[in-house]
Amino acid sequence: MKLSDVAATENLGRALVALLPEDCSGWMILLQGELGAGKSTLARSMLRTLGYQGIVPSPTYTLVEPYQIGEKIIYHVDLYRIVDENECEFLGWSDLRDGLLLIEWPERIEGLTRQGDVLIELSYSGEGRNAEILGLSDRGREISISELIENED
């Protein structure tokens, strides 16, 4: 899917949220791509669409930013600075499964894609970006990602 500008990336975030079930606790959305490819922009758009009104910083230094939106909890996680997957336990990794996980740099943890529900791979394409969206789990494949992609073409 072609993302011509920041607005297109934000639109993708809104469309992805529309595809998720009302109770998306335990879902893991993996955001992969080079520096500056739009991972944080996409996560920010998803958080805003879910109803978060405050500032949404990149979790590059905090590693995990939790957001409480009504009854929902969303964790925006950045694994860029993780060197060893054992470091994740220091982040309270096993305690994060009660909410929606938006994870940047999932490739830093071996095997994380086997745990994820949806992978969004962002890449540069001229002045814009491309987004490849893959359902990884059964429930990730059940949502209408193919419809989303077809509607953009």
PDB file of N, CA, C and O in Angstrom, residues 14 17 29 32 59 76 79 90 106 112 128 138 145:
ATOM      1  N   ARG A  14      -5.919   5.126  11.474  1.00  0.00           N
ATOM      2  CA  ARG A  14      -7.357   5.173  11.765  1.00  0.00           C
ATOM      3  C   ARG A  14      -8.073   3.944  11.194  1.00  0.00           C
ATOM      4  O   ARG A  14      -8.934   3.353  11.842  1.00  0.00           O
ATOM      5  N   VAL A  17      -7.377   0.770  13.330  1.00  0.00           N
ATOM      6  CA  VAL A  17      -8.164   0.749  14.568  1.00  0.00           C
ATOM      7  C   VAL A  17      -9.597   0.307  14.264  1.00  0.00           C
ATOM      8  O   VAL A  17     -10.193  -0.459  15.020  1.00  0.00           O
ATOM      9  N   ILE A  29       0.323  -5.611  17.786  1.00  0.00           N
ATOM     10  CA  ILE A  29       0.541  -5.037  16.462  1.00  0.00           C
ATOM     11  C   ILE A  29       2.020  -4.680  16.364  1.00  0.00           C
ATOM     12  O   ILE A  29       2.531  -3.893  17.172  1.00  0.00           O
ATOM     13  N   GLN A  32       7.266  -2.381  11.947  1.00  0.00           N
ATOM     14  CA  GLN A  32       8.649  -2.614  11.537  1.00  0.00           C
ATOM     15  C   GLN A  32       9.026  -1.668  10.405  1.00  0.00           C
ATOM     16  O   GLN A  32       8.210  -1.365   9.552  1.00  0.00           O
ATOM     17  N   PRO A  59       8.461   6.331  22.426  1.00  0.00           N
ATOM     18  CA  PRO A  59       9.002   5.656  23.616  1.00  0.00           C
ATOM     19  C   PRO A  59      10.460   5.201  23.456  1.00  0.00           C
ATOM     20  O   PRO A  59      10.893   4.264  24.116  1.00  0.00           O
ATOM     21  N   HIS A  76       2.588   1.400  24.116  1.00  0.00           N
ATOM     22  CA  HIS A  76       3.418   1.734  22.956  1.00  0.00           C
ATOM     23  C   HIS A  76       4.843   1.395  23.369  1.00  0.00           C
ATOM     24  O   HIS A  76       5.390   1.992  24.284  1.00  0.00           O
ATOM     25  N   LEU A  79      11.486  -1.157  20.955  1.00  0.00           N
ATOM     26  CA  LEU A  79      12.542  -2.122  21.287  1.00  0.00           C
ATOM     27  C   LEU A  79      13.888  -1.785  20.645  1.00  0.00           C
ATOM     28  O   LEU A  79      14.821  -2.579  20.704  1.00  0.00           O
ATOM     29  N   PHE A  90      12.845  -6.971  32.380  1.00  0.00           N
ATOM     30  CA  PHE A  90      13.049  -5.792  33.217  1.00  0.00           C
ATOM     31  C   PHE A  90      12.029  -4.707  32.888  1.00  0.00           C
ATOM     32  O   PHE A  90      11.783  -3.818  33.683  1.00  0.00           O
ATOM     33  N   PRO A 106      10.109  -4.781  16.304  1.00  0.00           N
ATOM     34  CA  PRO A 106       9.901  -6.142  16.827  1.00  0.00           C
ATOM     35  C   PRO A 106      11.021  -7.106  16.438  1.00  0.00           C
ATOM     36  O   PRO A 106      11.236  -8.110  17.120  1.00  0.00           O
ATOM     37  N   LEU A 112       9.469 -12.800  18.017  1.00  0.00           N
ATOM     38  CA  LEU A 112       8.323 -11.974  18.393  1.00  0.00           C
ATOM     39  C   LEU A 112       7.221 -12.022  17.338  1.00  0.00           C
ATOM     40  O   LEU A 112       6.042 -11.963  17.669  1.00  0.00           O
ATOM     41  N   GLY A 128       7.576   9.131  -0.520  1.00  0.00           N
ATOM     42  CA  GLY A 128       6.570   8.564   0.382  1.00  0.00           C
ATOM     43  C   GLY A 128       7.044   7.287   1.040  1.00  0.00           C
ATOM     44  O   GLY A 128       8.245   7.052   1.198  1.00  0.00           O
ATOM     45  N   ASP A 138      -4.158 -16.308  13.807  1.00  0.00           N
ATOM     46  CA  ASP A 138      -5.478 -16.614  13.246  1.00  0.00           C
ATOM     47  C   ASP A 138      -6.391 -15.389  13.330  1.00  0.00           C
ATOM     48  O   ASP A 138      -7.021 -15.019  12.348  1.00  0.00           O
ATOM     49  N   ILE A 145      -7.929  -7.156   6.609  1.00  0.00           N
ATOM     50  CA  ILE A 145      -6.763  -6.402   6.133  1.00  0.00           C
ATOM     51  C   ILE A 145      -6.775  -6.352   4.609  1.00  0.00           C
ATOM     52  O   ILE A 145      -6.483  -5.324   4.014  1.00  0.00           O
TER      53      ILE A 145
END
